[in-house]
PDB file of C-alpha atoms and ligand atoms in Angstrom:
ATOM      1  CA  UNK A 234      26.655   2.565  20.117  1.00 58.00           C
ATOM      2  CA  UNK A 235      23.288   3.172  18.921  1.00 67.00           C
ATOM      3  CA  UNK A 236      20.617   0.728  19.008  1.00 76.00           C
ATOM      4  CA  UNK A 237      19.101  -0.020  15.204  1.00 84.00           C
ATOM      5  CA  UNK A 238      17.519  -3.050  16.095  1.00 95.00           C
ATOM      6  CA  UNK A 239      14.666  -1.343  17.747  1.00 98.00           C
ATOM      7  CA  UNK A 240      12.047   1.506  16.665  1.00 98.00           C
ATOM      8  CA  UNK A 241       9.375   4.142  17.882  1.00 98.00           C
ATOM      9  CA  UNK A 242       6.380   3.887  15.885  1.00 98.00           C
ATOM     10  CA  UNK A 243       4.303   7.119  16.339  1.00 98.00           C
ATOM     11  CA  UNK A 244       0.658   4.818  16.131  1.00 97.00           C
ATOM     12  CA  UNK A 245      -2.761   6.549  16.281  1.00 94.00           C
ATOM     13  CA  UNK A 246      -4.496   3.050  14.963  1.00 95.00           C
ATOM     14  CA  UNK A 247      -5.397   4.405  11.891  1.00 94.00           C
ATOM     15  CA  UNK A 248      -4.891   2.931   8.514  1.00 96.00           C
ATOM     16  CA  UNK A 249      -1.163   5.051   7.971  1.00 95.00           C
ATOM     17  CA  UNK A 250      -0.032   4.675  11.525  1.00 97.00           C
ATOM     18  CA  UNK A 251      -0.746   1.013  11.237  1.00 98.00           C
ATOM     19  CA  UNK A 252       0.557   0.274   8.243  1.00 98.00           C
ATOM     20  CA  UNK A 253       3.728   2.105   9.565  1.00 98.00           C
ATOM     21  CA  UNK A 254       3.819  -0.730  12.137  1.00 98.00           C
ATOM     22  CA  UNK A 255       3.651  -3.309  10.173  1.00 98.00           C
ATOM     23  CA  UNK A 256       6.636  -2.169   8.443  1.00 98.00           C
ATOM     24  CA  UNK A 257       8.574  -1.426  11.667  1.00 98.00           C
ATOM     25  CA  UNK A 258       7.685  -5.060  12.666  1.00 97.00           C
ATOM     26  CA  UNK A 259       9.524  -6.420   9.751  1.00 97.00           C
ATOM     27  CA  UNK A 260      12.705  -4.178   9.890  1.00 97.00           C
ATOM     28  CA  UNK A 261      13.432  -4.475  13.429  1.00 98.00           C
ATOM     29  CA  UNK A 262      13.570  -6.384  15.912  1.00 97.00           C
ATOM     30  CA  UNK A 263      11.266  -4.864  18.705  1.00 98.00           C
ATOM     31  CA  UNK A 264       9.181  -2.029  18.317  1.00 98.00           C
ATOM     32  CA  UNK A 265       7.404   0.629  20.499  1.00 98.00           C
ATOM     33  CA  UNK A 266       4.245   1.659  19.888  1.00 98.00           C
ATOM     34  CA  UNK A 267       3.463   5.562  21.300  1.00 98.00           C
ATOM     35  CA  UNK A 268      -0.082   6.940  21.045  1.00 97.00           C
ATOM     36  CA  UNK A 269      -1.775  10.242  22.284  1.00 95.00           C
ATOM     37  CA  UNK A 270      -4.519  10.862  24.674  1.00 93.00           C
ATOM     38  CA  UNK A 271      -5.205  14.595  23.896  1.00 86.00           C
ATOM     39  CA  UNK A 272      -8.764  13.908  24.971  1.00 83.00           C
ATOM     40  CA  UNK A 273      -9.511  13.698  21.116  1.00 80.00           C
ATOM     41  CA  UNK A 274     -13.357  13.448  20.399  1.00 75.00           C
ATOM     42  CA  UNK A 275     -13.217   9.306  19.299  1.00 78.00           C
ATOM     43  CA  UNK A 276     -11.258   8.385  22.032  1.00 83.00           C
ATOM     44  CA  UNK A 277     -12.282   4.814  20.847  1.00 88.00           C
ATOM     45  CA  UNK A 278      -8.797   5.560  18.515  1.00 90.00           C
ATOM     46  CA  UNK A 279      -6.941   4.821  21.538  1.00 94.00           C
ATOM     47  CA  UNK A 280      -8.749   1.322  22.244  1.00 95.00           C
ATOM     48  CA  UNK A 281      -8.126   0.706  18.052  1.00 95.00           C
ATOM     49  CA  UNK A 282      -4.744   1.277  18.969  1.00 97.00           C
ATOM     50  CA  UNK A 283      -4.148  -0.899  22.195  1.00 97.00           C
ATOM     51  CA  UNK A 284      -5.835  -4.233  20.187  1.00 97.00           C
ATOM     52  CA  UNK A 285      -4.127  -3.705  17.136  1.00 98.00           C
ATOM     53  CA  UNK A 286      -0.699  -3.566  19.496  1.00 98.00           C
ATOM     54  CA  UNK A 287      -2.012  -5.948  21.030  1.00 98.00           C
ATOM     55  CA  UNK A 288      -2.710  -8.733  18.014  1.00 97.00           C
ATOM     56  CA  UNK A 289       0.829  -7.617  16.920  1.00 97.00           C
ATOM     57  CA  UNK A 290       2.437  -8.411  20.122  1.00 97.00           C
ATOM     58  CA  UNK A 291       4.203  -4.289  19.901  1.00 98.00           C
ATOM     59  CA  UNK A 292       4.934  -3.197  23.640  1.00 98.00           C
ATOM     60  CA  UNK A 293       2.410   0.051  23.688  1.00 98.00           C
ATOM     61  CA  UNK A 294       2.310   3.209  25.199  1.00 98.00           C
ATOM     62  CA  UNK A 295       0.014   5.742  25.557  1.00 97.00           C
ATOM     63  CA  UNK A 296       0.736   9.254  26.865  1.00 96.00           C
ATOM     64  CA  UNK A 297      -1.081  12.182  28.205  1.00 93.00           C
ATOM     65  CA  UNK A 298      -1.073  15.077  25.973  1.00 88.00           C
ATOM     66  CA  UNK A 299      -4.359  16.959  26.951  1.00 85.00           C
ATOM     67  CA  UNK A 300      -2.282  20.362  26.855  1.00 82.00           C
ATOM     68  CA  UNK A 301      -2.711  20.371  23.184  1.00 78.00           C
ATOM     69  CA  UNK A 302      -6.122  20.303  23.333  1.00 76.00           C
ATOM     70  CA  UNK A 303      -6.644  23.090  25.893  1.00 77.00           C
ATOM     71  CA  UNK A 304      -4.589  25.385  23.593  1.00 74.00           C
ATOM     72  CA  UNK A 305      -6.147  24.053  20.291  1.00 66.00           C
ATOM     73  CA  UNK A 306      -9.546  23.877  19.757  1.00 67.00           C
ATOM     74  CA  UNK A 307     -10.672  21.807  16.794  1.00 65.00           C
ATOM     75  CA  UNK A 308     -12.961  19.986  15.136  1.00 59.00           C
ATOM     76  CA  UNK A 309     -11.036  16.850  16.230  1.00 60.00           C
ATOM     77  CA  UNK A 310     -11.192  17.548  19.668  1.00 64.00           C
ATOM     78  CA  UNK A 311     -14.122  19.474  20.093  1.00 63.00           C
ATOM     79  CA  UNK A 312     -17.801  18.037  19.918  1.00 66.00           C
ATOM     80  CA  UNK A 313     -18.831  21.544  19.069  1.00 69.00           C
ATOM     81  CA  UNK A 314     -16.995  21.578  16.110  1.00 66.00           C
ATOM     82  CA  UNK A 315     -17.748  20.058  12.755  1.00 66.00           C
ATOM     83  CA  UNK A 316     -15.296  18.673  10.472  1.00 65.00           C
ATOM     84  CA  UNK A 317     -15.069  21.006   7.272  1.00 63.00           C
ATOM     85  CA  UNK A 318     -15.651  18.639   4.074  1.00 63.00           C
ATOM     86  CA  UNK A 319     -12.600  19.979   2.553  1.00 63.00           C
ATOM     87  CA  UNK A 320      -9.962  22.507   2.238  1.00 61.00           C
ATOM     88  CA  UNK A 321     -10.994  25.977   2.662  1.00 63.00           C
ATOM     89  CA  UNK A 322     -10.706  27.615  -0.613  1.00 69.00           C
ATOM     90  CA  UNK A 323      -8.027  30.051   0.312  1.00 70.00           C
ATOM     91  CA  UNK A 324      -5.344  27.560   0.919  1.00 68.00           C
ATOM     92  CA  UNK A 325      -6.036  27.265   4.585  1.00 69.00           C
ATOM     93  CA  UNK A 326      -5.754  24.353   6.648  1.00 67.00           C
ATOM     94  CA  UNK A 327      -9.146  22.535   7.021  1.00 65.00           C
ATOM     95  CA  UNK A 328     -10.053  23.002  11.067  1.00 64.00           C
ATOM     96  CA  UNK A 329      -9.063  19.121  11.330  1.00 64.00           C
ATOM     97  CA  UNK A 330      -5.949  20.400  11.424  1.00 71.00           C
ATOM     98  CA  UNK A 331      -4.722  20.563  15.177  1.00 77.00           C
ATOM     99  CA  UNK A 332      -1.493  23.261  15.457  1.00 82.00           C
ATOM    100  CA  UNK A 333       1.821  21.671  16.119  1.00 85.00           C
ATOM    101  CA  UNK A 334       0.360  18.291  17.129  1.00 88.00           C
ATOM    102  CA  UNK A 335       2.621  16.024  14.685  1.00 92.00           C
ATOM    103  CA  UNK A 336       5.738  18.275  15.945  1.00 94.00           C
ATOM    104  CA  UNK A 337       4.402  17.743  19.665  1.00 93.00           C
ATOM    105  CA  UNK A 338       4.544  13.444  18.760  1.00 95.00           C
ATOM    106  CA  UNK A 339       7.688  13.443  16.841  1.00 97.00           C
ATOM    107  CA  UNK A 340       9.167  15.080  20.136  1.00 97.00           C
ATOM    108  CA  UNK A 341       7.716  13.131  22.611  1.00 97.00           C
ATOM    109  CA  UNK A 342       8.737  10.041  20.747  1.00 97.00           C
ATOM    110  CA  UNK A 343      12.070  11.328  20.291  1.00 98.00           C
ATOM    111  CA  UNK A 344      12.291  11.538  24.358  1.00 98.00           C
ATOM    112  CA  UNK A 345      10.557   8.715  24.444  1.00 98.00           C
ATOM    113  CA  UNK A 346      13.383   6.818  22.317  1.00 98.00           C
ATOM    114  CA  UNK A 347      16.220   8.377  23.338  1.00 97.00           C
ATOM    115  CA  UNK A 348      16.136   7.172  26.857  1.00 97.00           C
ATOM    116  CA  UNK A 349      15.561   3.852  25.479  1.00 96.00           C
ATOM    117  CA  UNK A 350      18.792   4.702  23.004  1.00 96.00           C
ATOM    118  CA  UNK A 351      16.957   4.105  20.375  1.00 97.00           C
ATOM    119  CA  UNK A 352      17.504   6.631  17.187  1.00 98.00           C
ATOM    120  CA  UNK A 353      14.843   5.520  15.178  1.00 98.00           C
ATOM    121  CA  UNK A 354      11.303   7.349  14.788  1.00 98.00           C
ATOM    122  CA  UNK A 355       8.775   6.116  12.671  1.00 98.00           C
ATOM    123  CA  UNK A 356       5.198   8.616  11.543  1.00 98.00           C
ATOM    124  CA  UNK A 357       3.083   7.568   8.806  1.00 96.00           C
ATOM    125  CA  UNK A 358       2.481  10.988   7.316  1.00 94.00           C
ATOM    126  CA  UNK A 359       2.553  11.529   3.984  1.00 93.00           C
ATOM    127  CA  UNK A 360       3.175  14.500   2.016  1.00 90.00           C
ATOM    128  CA  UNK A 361       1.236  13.005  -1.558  1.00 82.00           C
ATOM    129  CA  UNK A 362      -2.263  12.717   0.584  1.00 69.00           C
ATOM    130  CA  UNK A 363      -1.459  15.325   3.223  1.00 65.00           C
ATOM    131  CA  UNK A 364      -4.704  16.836   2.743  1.00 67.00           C
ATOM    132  CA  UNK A 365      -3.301  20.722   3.475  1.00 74.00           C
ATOM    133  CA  UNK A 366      -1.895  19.892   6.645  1.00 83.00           C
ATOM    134  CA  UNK A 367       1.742  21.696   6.836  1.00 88.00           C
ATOM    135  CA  UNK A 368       3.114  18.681   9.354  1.00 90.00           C
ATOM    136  CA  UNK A 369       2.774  16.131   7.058  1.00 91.00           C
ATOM    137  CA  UNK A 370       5.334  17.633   4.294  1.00 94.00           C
ATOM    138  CA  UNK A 371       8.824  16.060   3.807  1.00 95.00           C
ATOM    139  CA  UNK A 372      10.464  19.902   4.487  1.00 95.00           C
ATOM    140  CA  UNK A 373       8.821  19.992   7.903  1.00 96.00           C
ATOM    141  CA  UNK A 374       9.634  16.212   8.466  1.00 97.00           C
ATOM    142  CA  UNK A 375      13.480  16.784   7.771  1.00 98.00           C
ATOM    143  CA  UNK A 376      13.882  20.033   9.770  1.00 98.00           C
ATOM    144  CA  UNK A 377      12.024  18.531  12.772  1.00 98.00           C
ATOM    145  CA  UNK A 378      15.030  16.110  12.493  1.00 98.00           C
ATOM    146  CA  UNK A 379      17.476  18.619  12.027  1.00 98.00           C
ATOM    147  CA  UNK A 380      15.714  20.561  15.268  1.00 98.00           C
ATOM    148  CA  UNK A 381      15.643  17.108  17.309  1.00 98.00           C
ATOM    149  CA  UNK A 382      19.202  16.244  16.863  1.00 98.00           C
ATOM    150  CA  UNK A 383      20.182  19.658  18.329  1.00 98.00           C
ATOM    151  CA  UNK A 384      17.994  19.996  20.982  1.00 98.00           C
ATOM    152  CA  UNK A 385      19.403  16.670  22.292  1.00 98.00           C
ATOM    153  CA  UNK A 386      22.310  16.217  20.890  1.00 98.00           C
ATOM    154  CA  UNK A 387      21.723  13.132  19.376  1.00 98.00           C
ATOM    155  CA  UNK A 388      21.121  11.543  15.890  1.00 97.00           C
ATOM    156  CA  UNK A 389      17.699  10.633  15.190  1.00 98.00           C
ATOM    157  CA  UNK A 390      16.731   9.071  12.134  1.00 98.00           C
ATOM    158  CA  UNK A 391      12.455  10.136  11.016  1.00 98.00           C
ATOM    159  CA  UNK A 392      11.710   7.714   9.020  1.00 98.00           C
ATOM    160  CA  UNK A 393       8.301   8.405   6.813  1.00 98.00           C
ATOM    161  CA  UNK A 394       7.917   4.913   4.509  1.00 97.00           C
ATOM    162  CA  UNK A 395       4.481   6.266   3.335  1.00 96.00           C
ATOM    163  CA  UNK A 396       5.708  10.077   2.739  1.00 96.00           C
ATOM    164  CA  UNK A 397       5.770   9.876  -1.160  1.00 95.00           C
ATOM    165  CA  UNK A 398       2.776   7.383  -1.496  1.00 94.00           C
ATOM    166  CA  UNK A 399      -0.794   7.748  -1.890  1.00 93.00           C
ATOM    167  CA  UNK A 400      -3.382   5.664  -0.254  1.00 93.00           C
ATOM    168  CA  UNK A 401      -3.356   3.339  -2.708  1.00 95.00           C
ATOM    169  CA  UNK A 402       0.166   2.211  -2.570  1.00 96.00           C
ATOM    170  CA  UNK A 403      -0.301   2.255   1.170  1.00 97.00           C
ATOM    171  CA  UNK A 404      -3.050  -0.350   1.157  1.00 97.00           C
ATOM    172  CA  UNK A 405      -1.107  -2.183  -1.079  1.00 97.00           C
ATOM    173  CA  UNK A 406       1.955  -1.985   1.283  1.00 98.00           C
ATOM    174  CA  UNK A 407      -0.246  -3.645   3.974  1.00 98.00           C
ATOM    175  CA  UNK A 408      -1.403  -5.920   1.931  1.00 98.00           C
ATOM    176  CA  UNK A 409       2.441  -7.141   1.004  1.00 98.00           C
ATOM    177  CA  UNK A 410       3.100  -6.958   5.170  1.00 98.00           C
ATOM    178  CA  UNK A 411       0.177  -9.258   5.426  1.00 97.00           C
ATOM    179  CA  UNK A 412      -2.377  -6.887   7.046  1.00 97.00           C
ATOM    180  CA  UNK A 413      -4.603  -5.976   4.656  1.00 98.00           C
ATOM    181  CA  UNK A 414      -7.145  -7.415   6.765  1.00 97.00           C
ATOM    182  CA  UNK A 415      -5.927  -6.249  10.009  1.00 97.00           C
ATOM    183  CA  UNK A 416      -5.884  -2.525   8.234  1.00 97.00           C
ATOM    184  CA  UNK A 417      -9.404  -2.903   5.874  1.00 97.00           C
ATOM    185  CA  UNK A 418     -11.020  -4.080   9.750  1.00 97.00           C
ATOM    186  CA  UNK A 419      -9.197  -2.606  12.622  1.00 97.00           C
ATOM    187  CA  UNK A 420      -8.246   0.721  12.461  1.00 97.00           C
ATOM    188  CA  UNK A 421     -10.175   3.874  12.718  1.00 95.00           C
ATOM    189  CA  UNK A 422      -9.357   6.903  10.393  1.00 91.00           C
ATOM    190  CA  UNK A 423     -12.639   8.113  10.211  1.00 91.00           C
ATOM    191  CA  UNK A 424     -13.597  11.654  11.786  1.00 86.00           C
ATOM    192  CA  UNK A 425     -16.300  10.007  12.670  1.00 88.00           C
ATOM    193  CA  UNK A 426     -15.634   7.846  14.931  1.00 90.00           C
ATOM    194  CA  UNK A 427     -16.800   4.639  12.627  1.00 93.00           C
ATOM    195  CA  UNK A 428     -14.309   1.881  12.283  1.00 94.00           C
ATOM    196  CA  UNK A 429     -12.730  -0.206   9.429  1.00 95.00           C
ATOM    197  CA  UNK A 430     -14.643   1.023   6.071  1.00 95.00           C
ATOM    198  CA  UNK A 431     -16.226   3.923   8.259  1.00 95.00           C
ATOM    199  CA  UNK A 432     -19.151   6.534   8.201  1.00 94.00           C
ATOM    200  CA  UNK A 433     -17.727   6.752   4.060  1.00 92.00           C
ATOM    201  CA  UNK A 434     -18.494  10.302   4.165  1.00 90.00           C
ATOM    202  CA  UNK A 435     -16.509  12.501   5.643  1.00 87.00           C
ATOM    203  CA  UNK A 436     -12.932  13.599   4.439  1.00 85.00           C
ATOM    204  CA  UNK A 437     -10.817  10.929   5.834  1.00 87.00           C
ATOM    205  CA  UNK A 438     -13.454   8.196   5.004  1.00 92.00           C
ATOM    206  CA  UNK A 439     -13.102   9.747   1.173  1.00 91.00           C
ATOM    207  CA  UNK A 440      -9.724   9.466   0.620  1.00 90.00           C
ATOM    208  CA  UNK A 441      -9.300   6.204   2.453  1.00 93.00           C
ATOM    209  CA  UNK A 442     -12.222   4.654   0.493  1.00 95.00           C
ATOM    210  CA  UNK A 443     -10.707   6.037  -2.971  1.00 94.00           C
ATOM    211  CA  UNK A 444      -7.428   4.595  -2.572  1.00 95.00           C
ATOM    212  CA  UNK A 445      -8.789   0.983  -1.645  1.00 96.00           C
ATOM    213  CA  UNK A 446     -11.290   1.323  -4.785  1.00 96.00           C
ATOM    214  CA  UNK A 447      -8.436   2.139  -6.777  1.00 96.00           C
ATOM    215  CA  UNK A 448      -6.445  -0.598  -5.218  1.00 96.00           C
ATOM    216  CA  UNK A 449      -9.041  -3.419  -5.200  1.00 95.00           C
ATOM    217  CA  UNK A 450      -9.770  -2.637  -8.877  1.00 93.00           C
ATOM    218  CA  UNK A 451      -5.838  -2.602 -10.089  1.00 87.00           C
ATOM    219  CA  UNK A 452      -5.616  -6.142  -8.014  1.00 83.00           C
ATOM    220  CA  UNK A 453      -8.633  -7.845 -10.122  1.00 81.00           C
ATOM    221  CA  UNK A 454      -7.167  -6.094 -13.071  1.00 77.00           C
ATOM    222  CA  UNK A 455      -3.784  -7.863 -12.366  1.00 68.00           C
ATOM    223  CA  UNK A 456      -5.280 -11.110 -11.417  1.00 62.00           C
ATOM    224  CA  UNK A 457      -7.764 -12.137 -14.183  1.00 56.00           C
TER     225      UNK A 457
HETATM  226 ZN1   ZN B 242     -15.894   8.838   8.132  1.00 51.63          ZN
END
């Protein structure tokens, strides 16, 4: 029989990711928590990650994917490298964009669950803010499910509650679950390296910053 009371939250300890666990922690009854080490530039994501698991009480694991970065280069994972401010012009990927890395998550957590019987897989991406990255789209989302549940024959469920969202529904979302706080102080989305409100620069920082401005404004608008 298959086990719906628990969940696989794909977590990086960013604002999406966390928000994603929040959710999980309401609609079952234990969750999982899998991050990445792929050597990443601000490995201080994966200590973001372990405290907000932590504070949560979500069982967390963290596994070793440096592969991807040998065969990816990228401004995310390389020092060398700076973050483009946005997307190149001719409808490129900007070079935050690290090949097959959600695919290489969604299948690790898939292992990851299956052994546990689990069926559910949570990721936080979202194809309304998916700032030009091709993994984040619902099409890629639903035949990585389609691909999973052949490869092991097994049923997984992805579940995306942020896919058709923008930031500021998500922040709203987590403020609903009750971690508006927990999200506004504890995670780290910016490129950066800066947590909570962050360096407010760069293209993460943008976009994360816009959708609690339009938030925070549509809240006072509501209240007075
Ligand atoms: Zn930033």
């Amino acid at each position: 029989m298959k086990n719906k009371d628990e969940a696989v939250v794909i977590f990086s300890g960013g604002q999406d990711s966390t928000t994603c666990l929040l959710w999980a922690k309401k609609e079952y009854k234990k969750v999982y928590a899998i991050s990445f080490d792929y050597n990443q530039k601000h490995k201080k994501e994966l200590d973001c990650a372990k405290k907000i698991c932590d504070e949560l009480g979500v069982e967390h694991h963290i596994l070793d994917m440096n592969l991807l970065n040998q065969l990816a280069p990228n401004s995310l994972t390389r020092s060398d490298i700076e973050v483009d401010t946005s997307a190149p012009e001719d409808g490129t990927p900007p070079n935050s964009f690290v090949d097959g890395r959600n695919m290489v998550f969604i299948l690790f957590g898939a292992i990851f669950a299956k052994q546990k019987g689990i069926s559910d897989i949570i990721t936080g991406v979202s194809q309304s803010d998916f700032s030009g990255y091709p993994d984040c789209r619902d099409i890629f989302i639903k035949s990585m499910n389609v691909t999973l549940n052949l490869a092991m024959d097994y049923e997984f469920d992805i579940i995306t509650p942020l896919m058709w969202i923008d930031k500021e529904a998500t922040w709203e979302l987590a403020d609903k679950l009750g971690g508006f706080n927990l999200v506004r102080n504890k995670t780290l989305t910016c490129y950066n390296g800066v947590m909570g409100d962050g360096c407010g620069d760069c293209p993460a920082c943008k976009l994360r910053k816009r959708g609690l401005e339009a938030y925070l404004g549509k809240k006072t608008t509501v209240h007075n």
